[in-house]
Short mmCIF file of C-alpha atoms in Angstrom, two decimals:
data_model
loop_
_atom_site.label_atom_id
_atom_site.label_comp_id
_atom_site.label_asym_id
_atom_site.label_seq_id
_atom_site.Cartn_x
_atom_site.Cartn_y
_atom_site.Cartn_z
CA MET A 15 16.87 -12.96 11.36
CA SER A 16 18.17 -13.95 7.88
CA THR A 17 22.30 -13.35 7.50
CA GLU A 18 24.93 -14.26 5.34
CA ALA A 19 28.79 -15.01 5.69
CA VAL A 20 29.96 -11.97 3.08
CA ASP A 21 34.33 -12.07 3.44
CA SER A 22 34.22 -12.49 7.26
CA GLN A 23 31.05 -9.94 7.54
CA GLN A 24 27.78 -10.85 8.46
CA VAL A 25 25.93 -8.32 7.00
CA VAL A 26 21.53 -7.93 7.97
CA VAL A 27 18.85 -6.53 5.98
CA GLU A 28 16.36 -4.66 7.42
CA SER A 29 15.09 -1.75 6.34
CA ASP A 30 16.07 1.67 6.45
CA TYR A 31 19.74 3.04 6.63
CA ASP A 32 19.20 4.08 10.16
CA SER A 33 18.11 0.31 11.24
CA PRO A 34 20.99 -1.76 12.06
CA THR A 35 22.12 -2.75 8.00
CA TRP A 36 23.09 0.70 7.64
CA ARG A 37 25.82 0.52 10.36
CA GLN A 38 26.56 -3.12 9.53
CA LEU A 39 26.70 -2.44 5.43
CA SER A 40 28.88 0.56 6.69
CA ASP A 41 30.76 -2.14 9.28
CA PHE A 42 31.53 -4.31 5.75
CA SER A 43 33.03 -1.00 3.62
CA VAL A 44 35.11 -0.17 6.23
CA ALA A 45 36.39 -3.49 6.71
CA VAL A 46 36.90 -4.15 3.27
CA THR A 47 38.02 -0.16 1.52
CA GLY A 48 39.08 1.02 5.33
CA ASN A 49 36.19 4.06 3.61
CA ASN A 50 33.24 5.79 6.12
CA PHE A 51 30.72 4.34 2.98
CA PRO A 52 30.79 1.41 0.31
CA SER A 53 31.94 1.87 -2.17
CA HIS A 54 32.53 0.25 -5.60
CA ALA A 55 35.34 -2.27 -4.70
CA SER A 56 32.83 -3.31 -2.20
CA TYR A 57 30.46 -3.79 -4.62
CA ALA A 58 27.65 -7.29 -3.85
CA ASP A 59 25.49 -8.83 -4.99
CA LEU A 60 23.32 -10.04 -0.90
CA ARG A 61 20.90 -13.03 -1.61
CA LEU A 62 19.75 -13.38 1.84
CA SER A 63 16.54 -16.18 2.75
CA SER A 64 15.41 -17.33 5.26
CA VAL A 65 12.94 -20.15 5.55
CA ARG A 66 9.94 -19.84 4.09
CA ASP A 67 6.78 -20.69 6.93
CA MET A 68 3.49 -21.45 4.53
CA GLY A 69 1.90 -20.21 7.41
CA SER A 70 3.60 -16.67 7.60
CA VAL A 71 4.78 -14.35 5.68
CA ALA A 72 7.20 -15.49 2.95
CA ARG A 73 10.46 -13.80 2.22
CA ALA A 74 12.37 -14.43 -1.18
CA ASP A 75 16.22 -13.66 -1.33
CA ARG A 76 16.90 -10.79 -0.53
CA LYS A 77 18.97 -8.60 -3.29
CA VAL A 78 21.11 -5.83 -1.62
CA VAL A 79 23.41 -3.77 -3.49
CA ALA A 80 26.14 -1.49 -1.85
CA GLY A 81 27.87 1.47 -4.06
CA GLU A 82 29.49 4.32 -3.56
CA PHE A 83 28.42 7.22 -0.96
CA GLY A 84 26.38 5.77 1.04
CA TYR A 85 24.19 3.98 -1.76
CA VAL A 86 21.53 1.44 -1.20
CA LEU A 87 20.04 -0.68 -3.93
CA GLU A 88 16.78 -3.07 -2.59
CA ASP A 89 16.48 -4.94 -6.27
CA VAL A 90 13.77 -6.87 -7.26
CA PRO A 91 14.33 -10.50 -8.23
CA HIS A 92 14.82 -11.34 -12.05
CA PHE A 93 15.11 -14.55 -13.96
CA THR A 94 18.46 -14.11 -14.47
CA ASP A 95 19.33 -15.08 -11.15
CA TYR A 96 17.52 -18.56 -11.78
CA LEU A 97 17.29 -19.18 -14.92
CA PRO A 98 20.70 -17.55 -16.24
CA ASP A 99 21.01 -18.96 -19.99
CA LEU A 100 17.17 -17.37 -20.95
CA PRO A 101 17.32 -15.47 -24.80
CA THR A 102 16.25 -11.89 -24.59
CA HIS A 103 14.65 -10.73 -27.37
CA PRO A 104 13.60 -7.11 -28.78
CA ASN A 105 11.26 -4.95 -27.11
CA PRO A 106 8.21 -4.44 -29.58
CA LEU A 107 7.97 -1.27 -28.35
CA GLN A 108 10.79 -0.05 -30.46
CA ASP A 109 8.36 -0.59 -34.10
CA ASN A 110 5.34 0.77 -31.77
CA PRO A 111 4.35 4.34 -34.32
CA ALA A 112 2.98 5.32 -30.98
CA TYR A 113 5.97 5.48 -29.01
CA SER A 114 7.83 6.48 -32.49
CA VAL A 115 7.97 10.66 -31.07
CA VAL A 116 9.71 9.76 -27.68
CA LYS A 117 12.97 10.71 -27.12
CA LYS A 118 14.07 7.93 -24.47
CA TYR A 119 11.41 5.51 -24.03
CA PHE A 120 13.89 2.57 -23.09
CA VAL A 121 14.86 3.04 -19.39
CA ASN A 122 18.42 2.60 -18.27
CA GLU A 123 19.20 -0.40 -16.81
CA ASP A 124 21.29 1.33 -14.12
CA ASP A 125 18.26 3.71 -13.04
CA THR A 126 17.17 4.48 -9.85
CA VAL A 127 14.57 6.28 -7.40
CA PRO A 128 15.96 7.23 -4.31
CA GLN A 129 13.37 6.74 -0.98
CA LYS A 130 13.95 9.77 1.21
CA ILE A 131 14.21 13.18 -1.03
CA VAL A 132 15.19 15.67 1.73
CA VAL A 133 18.42 15.36 3.38
CA GLN A 134 21.32 16.57 4.43
CA LYS A 135 24.58 17.31 2.87
CA ASN A 136 26.07 14.70 4.63
CA SER A 137 23.75 12.23 4.29
CA PRO A 138 24.54 9.11 2.78
CA ARG A 139 22.67 8.30 -0.37
CA GLY A 140 20.38 5.63 1.25
CA ILE A 141 18.45 3.44 0.10
CA HIS A 142 17.12 3.13 -3.55
CA PHE A 143 14.75 0.62 -5.51
CA ARG A 144 14.38 -0.08 -9.10
CA ARG A 145 13.69 2.52 -11.40
CA ALA A 146 9.99 0.87 -13.18
CA GLY A 147 9.73 1.55 -17.01
CA PRO A 148 10.18 -0.58 -20.43
CA ARG A 149 13.74 -2.42 -21.40
CA GLN A 150 15.18 -2.53 -24.41
CA ARG A 151 14.84 -5.88 -24.28
CA VAL A 152 12.74 -8.35 -23.07
CA TYR A 153 11.65 -11.93 -21.68
CA PHE A 154 9.33 -13.01 -23.64
CA GLU A 155 7.87 -13.46 -27.36
CA PRO A 156 5.05 -12.11 -27.54
CA GLU A 157 2.57 -15.42 -29.03
CA ASP A 158 4.65 -17.63 -26.33
CA VAL A 159 2.94 -15.43 -23.61
CA TYR A 160 0.00 -16.93 -21.34
CA ALA A 161 -0.74 -14.19 -19.07
CA CYS A 162 -3.17 -14.11 -16.18
CA ILE A 163 -5.07 -11.46 -13.44
CA VAL A 164 -6.03 -11.59 -9.93
CA THR A 165 -8.18 -9.90 -7.95
CA CYS A 166 -8.23 -10.42 -4.04
CA GLY A 167 -9.32 -8.35 -0.87
CA GLY A 168 -11.87 -6.12 -0.18
CA LEU A 169 -13.27 -3.51 -3.20
CA CYS A 170 -11.53 -0.14 -4.40
CA PRO A 171 -11.52 2.38 -6.48
CA GLY A 172 -10.03 1.34 -9.57
CA LEU A 173 -9.62 -1.88 -9.42
CA ASN A 174 -11.38 -2.18 -12.88
CA THR A 175 -9.41 -0.09 -14.43
CA VAL A 176 -5.92 -1.77 -13.17
CA ILE A 177 -7.47 -5.56 -15.35
CA ARG A 178 -8.70 -2.72 -18.47
CA GLU A 179 -5.16 -1.78 -18.26
CA ILE A 180 -3.39 -5.11 -17.92
CA VAL A 181 -5.21 -6.01 -20.87
CA CYS A 182 -4.97 -3.18 -23.06
CA GLY A 183 -0.98 -3.08 -21.96
CA LEU A 184 -0.32 -6.34 -22.74
CA SER A 185 -2.44 -5.47 -26.20
CA TYR A 186 -1.30 -3.02 -27.48
CA MET A 187 2.18 -2.37 -26.83
CA TYR A 188 3.34 -5.85 -26.76
CA ASP A 189 0.77 -7.40 -29.28
CA VAL A 190 -0.41 -10.88 -26.47
CA LYS A 191 -3.59 -13.01 -27.22
CA ARG A 192 -3.84 -14.58 -24.27
CA ILE A 193 -5.03 -13.20 -21.34
CA VAL A 194 -7.37 -14.09 -18.81
CA GLY A 195 -8.85 -13.39 -15.87
CA ILE A 196 -8.73 -15.28 -12.41
CA GLN A 197 -12.49 -15.37 -10.81
CA GLY A 198 -12.79 -15.02 -7.15
CA GLY A 199 -9.68 -14.87 -6.15
CA TYR A 200 -6.92 -16.82 -5.04
CA ARG A 201 -9.03 -19.64 -5.14
CA GLY A 202 -10.83 -19.07 -9.08
CA PHE A 203 -7.14 -20.62 -9.00
CA TYR A 204 -8.35 -24.21 -7.49
CA SER A 205 -11.98 -24.25 -9.42
CA ARG A 206 -10.40 -23.08 -12.71
CA ASN A 207 -12.89 -20.18 -12.69
CA THR A 208 -11.91 -18.66 -15.53
CA ILE A 209 -12.22 -15.35 -18.82
CA PRO A 210 -10.90 -14.39 -21.16
CA LEU A 211 -10.05 -10.63 -21.06
CA MET A 212 -9.58 -8.93 -23.94
CA PRO A 213 -9.97 -5.01 -24.98
CA LYS A 214 -12.82 -5.52 -26.57
CA SER A 215 -14.27 -7.21 -23.33
CA VAL A 216 -12.58 -4.40 -21.34
CA ASN A 217 -13.40 -1.23 -22.75
CA ASP A 218 -15.71 -0.33 -20.93
CA ILE A 219 -15.31 -1.75 -16.91
CA HIS A 220 -13.53 1.38 -16.00
CA LYS A 221 -17.00 3.09 -15.79
CA ARG A 222 -17.96 0.66 -12.91
CA GLY A 223 -17.21 0.24 -9.27
CA GLY A 224 -16.36 -3.39 -7.80
CA THR A 225 -14.12 -5.60 -9.84
CA ILE A 226 -15.68 -8.04 -13.63
CA LEU A 227 -13.37 -11.36 -12.21
CA GLY A 228 -15.05 -11.05 -8.99
CA THR A 229 -12.92 -11.57 -5.29
CA SER A 230 -12.83 -12.63 -1.72
CA ARG A 231 -10.80 -13.36 0.75
CA GLY A 232 -8.08 -16.06 1.79
CA GLY A 233 -8.06 -19.41 0.09
CA HIS A 234 -4.48 -18.88 -0.41
CA ASP A 235 -2.68 -22.74 -0.78
CA ALA A 236 0.56 -21.77 -2.55
CA ILE A 237 1.70 -24.98 -3.62
CA LYS A 238 -1.94 -25.40 -4.82
CA ILE A 239 -2.26 -21.74 -7.02
CA VAL A 240 1.29 -22.89 -8.77
CA ASP A 241 0.58 -26.26 -9.76
CA ASN A 242 -2.54 -24.29 -11.67
CA ILE A 243 -0.53 -22.37 -13.16
CA GLN A 244 1.95 -25.19 -14.81
CA ASP A 245 -0.07 -26.96 -15.36
CA ARG A 246 -2.24 -24.09 -17.39
CA GLY A 247 1.02 -22.80 -19.34
CA ILE A 248 0.00 -19.66 -17.00
CA ASN A 249 4.13 -17.60 -17.93
CA GLN A 250 3.10 -13.91 -16.18
CA VAL A 251 0.55 -14.39 -13.33
CA TYR A 252 -0.86 -10.29 -12.60
CA ILE A 253 -1.68 -10.10 -8.72
CA ILE A 254 -4.14 -7.04 -7.17
CA GLY A 255 -4.69 -6.75 -4.13
CA GLY A 256 -3.33 -5.46 -0.62
CA ASP A 257 -0.51 -5.76 1.94
CA GLY A 258 -2.12 -9.68 3.11
CA THR A 259 -2.93 -10.22 -0.96
CA GLN A 260 1.07 -9.42 -1.47
CA LYS A 261 1.80 -11.69 1.29
CA GLY A 262 0.28 -14.42 -0.31
CA ALA A 263 1.36 -13.55 -4.03
CA SER A 264 5.58 -13.48 -2.19
CA VAL A 265 4.78 -17.22 -1.02
CA ILE A 266 4.02 -17.85 -4.24
CA PHE A 267 6.53 -16.23 -6.43
CA GLU A 268 8.95 -18.37 -4.19
CA GLU A 269 7.27 -21.36 -5.55
CA ILE A 270 7.56 -20.48 -8.96
CA GLN A 271 11.50 -19.91 -7.71
CA ARG A 272 11.42 -23.13 -6.18
CA ARG A 273 10.16 -25.51 -9.82
CA GLY A 274 12.81 -22.93 -11.71
CA LEU A 275 9.78 -21.81 -14.09
CA GLU A 276 10.04 -18.94 -16.18
CA VAL A 277 7.13 -17.00 -14.56
CA ALA A 278 6.71 -13.94 -14.01
CA VAL A 279 5.26 -12.64 -10.27
CA ALA A 280 3.90 -9.40 -10.44
CA GLY A 281 2.33 -7.17 -7.73
CA ILE A 282 -0.66 -3.89 -7.09
CA PRO A 283 -0.76 -3.06 -4.64
CA LYS A 284 -4.83 -2.26 -3.25
CA THR A 285 -5.93 -1.19 -0.30
CA ILE A 286 -8.36 2.09 0.08
CA ASP A 287 -7.09 3.26 3.43
CA ASN A 288 -3.55 3.86 1.50
CA ASP A 289 -1.25 1.58 4.40
CA ILE A 290 0.60 -0.10 2.16
CA ALA A 291 4.71 1.01 3.21
CA VAL A 292 7.36 2.29 0.87
CA ILE A 293 4.22 4.17 -1.61
CA ASP A 294 3.06 7.63 -2.12
CA LYS A 295 0.14 6.43 -1.29
CA SER A 296 -2.15 3.34 -2.77
CA PHE A 297 -4.80 4.22 -6.34
CA GLY A 298 -8.63 4.63 -4.90
CA PHE A 299 -7.46 6.50 -2.53
CA ASP A 300 -7.64 10.29 -4.01
CA THR A 301 -11.98 9.42 -4.72
CA ALA A 302 -12.38 7.43 -1.80
CA VAL A 303 -11.08 11.16 -0.02
CA GLU A 304 -13.40 12.57 -2.80
CA GLU A 305 -15.96 10.66 -1.93
CA ALA A 306 -15.41 10.47 1.72
CA GLN A 307 -17.11 14.16 1.13
CA ARG A 308 -20.15 13.99 0.61
CA ALA A 309 -21.23 12.31 3.74
CA ILE A 310 -18.90 15.33 5.70
CA ASN A 311 -21.34 17.80 4.43
CA ALA A 312 -24.14 15.51 4.75
CA ALA A 313 -24.04 15.87 8.45
CA HIS A 314 -22.82 19.25 7.85
CA VAL A 315 -26.04 21.02 6.67
CA GLU A 316 -27.88 17.83 8.75
CA SER A 317 -25.94 19.46 11.73
CA GLU A 318 -26.64 23.05 11.28
CA SER A 319 -29.88 22.45 10.84
CA VAL A 320 -31.14 22.39 14.55
CA GLU A 321 -30.05 23.65 17.39
CA ASN A 322 -27.42 21.24 18.76
CA GLY A 323 -27.02 19.65 15.45
CA ILE A 324 -24.34 17.25 16.03
CA GLY A 325 -22.94 15.18 12.48
CA VAL A 326 -20.72 11.76 12.73
CA VAL A 327 -19.46 10.19 10.07
CA LYS A 328 -17.83 6.72 10.21
CA LEU A 329 -15.27 6.51 7.39
CA MET A 330 -12.96 3.35 6.79
CA GLY A 331 -8.74 3.17 8.13
CA ARG A 332 -8.48 0.08 10.13
CA PHE A 333 -5.43 1.22 11.03
CA SER A 334 -4.36 3.69 9.03
CA GLY A 335 -6.33 7.31 9.57
CA PHE A 336 -4.86 8.60 6.14
CA ILE A 337 -8.74 9.02 4.31
CA ALA A 338 -10.20 10.61 7.59
CA MET A 339 -7.53 12.91 8.45
CA TYR A 340 -7.53 14.32 4.24
CA ALA A 341 -11.21 13.99 4.20
CA THR A 342 -11.49 16.11 7.23
CA LEU A 343 -8.63 18.49 5.73
CA ALA A 344 -10.41 19.32 2.55
CA SER A 345 -13.84 20.01 4.19
CA ARG A 346 -13.36 22.37 6.25
CA ASP A 347 -15.81 21.15 7.94
CA VAL A 348 -15.32 19.52 10.12
CA ASP A 349 -14.74 19.97 14.09
CA CYS A 350 -12.85 16.94 15.37
CA CYS A 351 -11.27 13.48 13.52
CA LEU A 352 -10.23 10.55 15.77
CA ILE A 353 -7.91 8.38 13.97
CA PRO A 354 -5.80 4.54 15.51
CA GLU A 355 -3.26 6.40 15.54
CA SER A 356 -3.72 9.26 18.05
CA PRO A 357 -4.74 8.23 21.50
CA PHE A 358 -8.09 10.05 22.52
CA TYR A 359 -10.74 9.73 26.08
CA LEU A 360 -14.02 10.69 26.82
CA GLU A 361 -14.72 12.27 30.32
CA GLY A 362 -12.57 14.37 32.29
CA ARG A 363 -10.34 17.76 31.56
CA GLY A 364 -9.38 18.23 27.95
CA GLY A 365 -11.61 15.11 26.66
CA LEU A 366 -13.95 14.62 24.03
CA PHE A 367 -17.27 15.12 25.79
CA GLU A 368 -15.74 18.26 27.39
CA TYR A 369 -14.58 20.08 23.20
CA ILE A 370 -17.82 18.55 22.20
CA GLU A 371 -19.79 20.60 25.05
CA LYS A 372 -17.57 23.58 24.28
CA ARG A 373 -17.66 23.29 20.28
CA LEU A 374 -21.47 23.22 20.50
CA LYS A 375 -22.07 26.44 22.80
CA GLU A 376 -19.44 28.26 20.35
CA ASN A 377 -21.08 27.37 17.22
CA GLY A 378 -24.32 26.02 18.23
CA HIS A 379 -23.60 22.58 16.06
CA MET A 380 -20.25 20.22 15.23
CA VAL A 381 -19.34 18.08 12.70
CA ILE A 382 -17.02 14.76 14.17
CA VAL A 383 -14.92 11.84 11.42
CA VAL A 384 -13.96 9.03 12.94
CA ALA A 385 -11.89 6.16 11.65
CA GLU A 386 -13.00 2.26 12.18
CA GLY A 387 -10.03 2.11 13.82
CA ALA A 388 -10.36 4.57 16.41
CA GLY A 389 -11.08 4.05 20.07
CA GLN A 390 -10.90 0.52 19.71
CA GLU A 391 -8.65 0.61 23.52
CA LEU A 392 -11.99 2.29 24.13
CA ILE A 393 -13.99 -1.15 23.13
CA ALA A 394 -11.67 -3.06 23.98
CA ASP A 395 -13.32 -5.54 26.88
CA SER A 396 -15.96 -6.01 24.14
CA ILE A 397 -13.55 -7.32 21.11
CA ARG A 398 -12.19 -9.77 23.33
CA SER A 399 -15.54 -11.17 23.81
CA MET A 400 -15.78 -11.88 19.65
CA GLY A 401 -12.09 -12.45 19.10
CA HIS A 402 -13.73 -13.15 15.50
CA GLU A 403 -11.28 -11.95 12.30
CA ASP A 404 -12.10 -12.50 8.60
CA ALA A 405 -10.77 -14.67 6.25
CA SER A 406 -7.94 -12.50 5.50
CA GLY A 407 -6.32 -12.84 9.21
CA ASN A 408 -7.75 -8.37 9.92
CA LYS A 409 -9.35 -8.88 13.29
CA LEU A 410 -12.88 -7.80 13.20
CA LEU A 411 -13.64 -4.35 14.76
CA LEU A 412 -16.42 -3.28 16.85
CA ASP A 413 -18.65 0.07 14.76
CA VAL A 414 -16.78 2.73 16.57
CA GLY A 415 -18.77 5.00 15.32
CA LEU A 416 -22.92 4.04 16.58
CA TRP A 417 -20.59 3.60 19.81
CA LEU A 418 -19.46 6.57 19.50
CA SER A 419 -22.80 7.74 18.77
CA GLN A 420 -24.81 5.87 21.79
CA LYS A 421 -22.16 7.10 24.17
CA ILE A 422 -22.14 10.88 23.38
CA LYS A 423 -26.41 11.08 23.58
CA ASN A 424 -25.77 9.09 26.97
CA TYR A 425 -23.81 11.61 28.11
CA PHE A 426 -25.56 14.86 27.61
CA THR A 427 -29.01 13.60 27.64
CA SER A 428 -27.63 12.20 31.48
CA ARG A 429 -25.36 14.23 33.06
CA GLN A 430 -25.56 17.02 31.41
CA ARG A 431 -29.35 17.19 30.68
CA MET A 432 -28.80 19.11 28.03
CA THR A 433 -30.31 17.90 24.49
CA ILE A 434 -28.91 17.25 21.70
CA ASN A 435 -30.04 16.00 17.99
CA LEU A 436 -26.87 13.77 16.94
CA LYS A 437 -26.82 11.51 13.29
CA TYR A 438 -24.99 9.19 12.55
CA ILE A 439 -23.72 8.74 8.61
CA ASP A 440 -21.32 5.33 7.28
CA PRO A 441 -21.10 5.90 4.01
CA THR A 442 -17.70 3.61 4.42
CA TYR A 443 -19.36 0.53 1.45
CA MET A 444 -20.21 3.48 -0.63
CA ILE A 445 -17.32 4.88 -1.32
CA ARG A 446 -15.45 1.91 -1.69
CA ALA A 447 -17.84 0.49 -4.48
CA ILE A 448 -17.52 3.21 -6.34
CA PRO A 449 -16.14 3.25 -9.73
CA SER A 450 -11.97 5.83 -9.25
CA ASN A 451 -12.35 9.77 -10.33
CA ALA A 452 -10.43 10.39 -12.75
CA SER A 453 -6.89 11.25 -11.11
CA ASP A 454 -7.45 7.68 -10.06
CA ASN A 455 -7.16 6.70 -13.56
CA VAL A 456 -5.13 7.81 -14.81
CA TYR A 457 -2.81 6.51 -11.99
CA CYS A 458 -3.93 3.36 -11.82
CA THR A 459 -3.13 3.57 -16.08
CA LEU A 460 0.93 3.82 -15.02
CA LEU A 461 0.57 1.28 -13.09
CA ALA A 462 -0.23 -1.23 -15.11
CA GLN A 463 1.95 -0.35 -17.75
CA ASN A 464 4.85 -0.58 -15.60
CA ALA A 465 3.39 -3.65 -13.59
CA VAL A 466 3.57 -5.21 -17.62
CA HIS A 467 6.87 -3.49 -18.98
CA GLY A 468 8.65 -5.20 -15.44
CA ALA A 469 7.12 -8.59 -16.05
CA MET A 470 8.33 -8.63 -20.20
CA ALA A 471 11.73 -8.20 -18.75
CA GLY A 472 11.79 -10.53 -16.42
CA TYR A 473 11.69 -9.27 -13.53
CA THR A 474 9.58 -10.97 -10.82
CA GLY A 475 8.30 -10.85 -7.44
CA PHE A 476 7.49 -7.17 -6.98
CA THR A 477 5.61 -4.59 -6.60
CA VAL A 478 5.04 -1.84 -8.43
CA GLY A 479 4.35 1.80 -6.96
CA VAL A 480 5.48 5.25 -6.96
CA VAL A 481 8.17 5.86 -5.01
CA ASN A 482 8.86 9.91 -4.63
CA GLY A 483 6.32 10.80 -8.27
CA ARG A 484 8.57 8.07 -9.46
CA HIS A 485 7.44 4.72 -10.45
CA THR A 486 9.55 1.73 -9.26
CA TYR A 487 9.73 -1.67 -8.40
CA ILE A 488 9.75 -2.90 -4.79
CA PRO A 489 10.42 -6.14 -3.55
CA PHE A 490 7.60 -7.70 -2.03
CA TYR A 491 8.72 -7.69 1.23
CA ARG A 492 9.33 -3.77 1.20
CA VAL A 493 5.89 -3.34 1.06
CA THR A 494 4.17 -6.57 3.32
CA GLU A 495 7.04 -5.72 6.43
CA LYS A 496 4.52 -3.08 8.16
CA ARG A 497 2.09 -0.75 7.73
CA ASN A 498 1.55 2.54 6.43
CA LYS A 499 0.54 5.40 9.68
CA VAL A 500 -0.65 8.71 9.94
CA ILE A 501 2.48 10.51 11.72
CA ILE A 502 0.85 12.64 14.89
CA THR A 503 4.27 14.00 15.34
CA ASP A 504 4.48 15.20 11.62
CA ARG A 505 2.95 18.39 10.29
CA MET A 506 -0.05 17.17 8.64
CA TRP A 507 -1.97 16.30 11.54
CA ALA A 508 -0.89 19.73 13.04
CA ARG A 509 -2.23 21.14 10.10
CA LEU A 510 -5.92 19.14 10.82
CA LEU A 511 -6.02 20.11 14.93
CA SER A 512 -4.92 23.63 13.47
CA SER A 513 -7.77 23.41 11.31
CA THR A 514 -10.85 21.54 13.20
CA ASN A 515 -9.22 23.70 16.89
CA GLN A 516 -9.29 19.94 18.57
CA PRO A 517 -7.13 19.02 21.30
CA SER A 518 -4.71 16.80 20.60
CA PHE A 519 -6.54 14.48 23.51
CA LEU A 520 -2.72 13.65 24.10
CA SER A 521 -0.80 13.92 27.86
CA ALA A 522 3.01 16.21 27.18
CA GLU A 523 4.66 13.13 28.65
CA TYR A 524 3.28 11.43 25.87
CA ILE A 525 4.03 13.92 23.30
CA GLU A 526 7.60 13.67 24.89
CA GLU A 527 7.33 9.96 24.91
CA ILE A 528 6.86 9.23 20.69
CA LYS A 529 9.17 12.26 19.78
CA THR A 530 11.78 11.12 21.11
CA PRO A 531 13.61 8.89 18.74
CA ARG A 532 14.12 5.21 19.90
CA GLU A 533 17.82 3.73 20.80
CA PRO A 534 18.97 1.13 18.09
CA PRO A 535 18.64 -2.67 19.50
CA LYS A 536 22.98 -3.52 19.75
#
């Protein structure tokens, strides 16, 4: 773990103020000021670096600023951190007639956004992130900008919208003329596959699913990529992708920083599963939940039209069950929702089979929604026999929907001598391949424009995302160090259980165990 001596205090930077980070920041403050919380007398810019390993998560210099009353800013890198003498220029937006009516368009340099907004009166102010938006001074002249955009990983509704709005934002707000798209993901840097991007050429792409740039998994060699960026004279890199892509972006930023290049690296987080940490939600999620309703409705119609009908719908959610949970809550036709975060079992008292039998006797039909990562421990032997990963390092999962459907059929036909009619629907790739809906289009627009504002203002090595309803710049390491998951002891999961009337499938002992807070390491 990275540490650095600051006035004889060792400060460890982690991820939350209920972690050792917070305690040691407080210790640092007490040593300097005698106060319980950091004050302006202890104001410090702590840059903490760790050894870079191309095969693991790259961690750029961490900037942590401690302020008064427990205020902690987890800041993002800036050109001035390693290029202190760069000239600045007035922001062209001040002369843009579209923004002339805005009273306060430029963001104050001191504006930050808290990670947690529900606090008690004696709570410390806690962790904050830098607020996104345009600054009065920029570090690029429009004619000097040469920007590139790349999409990596799986498809997601809204990819083309983000591409479109980066291009239009650079062109219309900052008068940038040179923008290219890197084709085929990170591999496109090696093969030098690029296409010019202009507002006219991207005008209608938001109406189409997928990505006009193409995508791929893996193919990440930071040295070669930065060589290509340097050879071409590119100075703004916009990288759209999930946590694996953002880890790669972090390595690219570190290599750029090591070479002392004036190149801004901005990430736009993309995952249909909504499992990116810190941010409120990822783009495309609303569209996925809305489109999942069609599959659930079809399963409901099929199941209620026959005797003992069962509709099984598999939705995306490799490690996190947000799509399944929200689609279930929105539908109200689902009788059981199974997600990776909540273990379940099939046979015995309180098991899934008992609940299915009970539901069929009561209603004559039922609908089951299962996330693709649910129940993997039940088919662990099959997974171990596979042992395969995709190019992004994700474990290849067996089809839990097919497996569960077959298990249900076998149980009721061989043991219960009960005739059932089961229909299995898998809309996963249909959902991710559609264009984004209206709300996601607006969300993509704001993400793209704020990424452009950040890069023009000299920020780099950041991901743009919404935290508590406000757009922020977040350090790469914060969105890649862990995944966002459904908390099954939270009220939202309780609402789902209340809606479906399904059992939790958890023992009382297990529930108490996960509700009991763990003691932090000493």
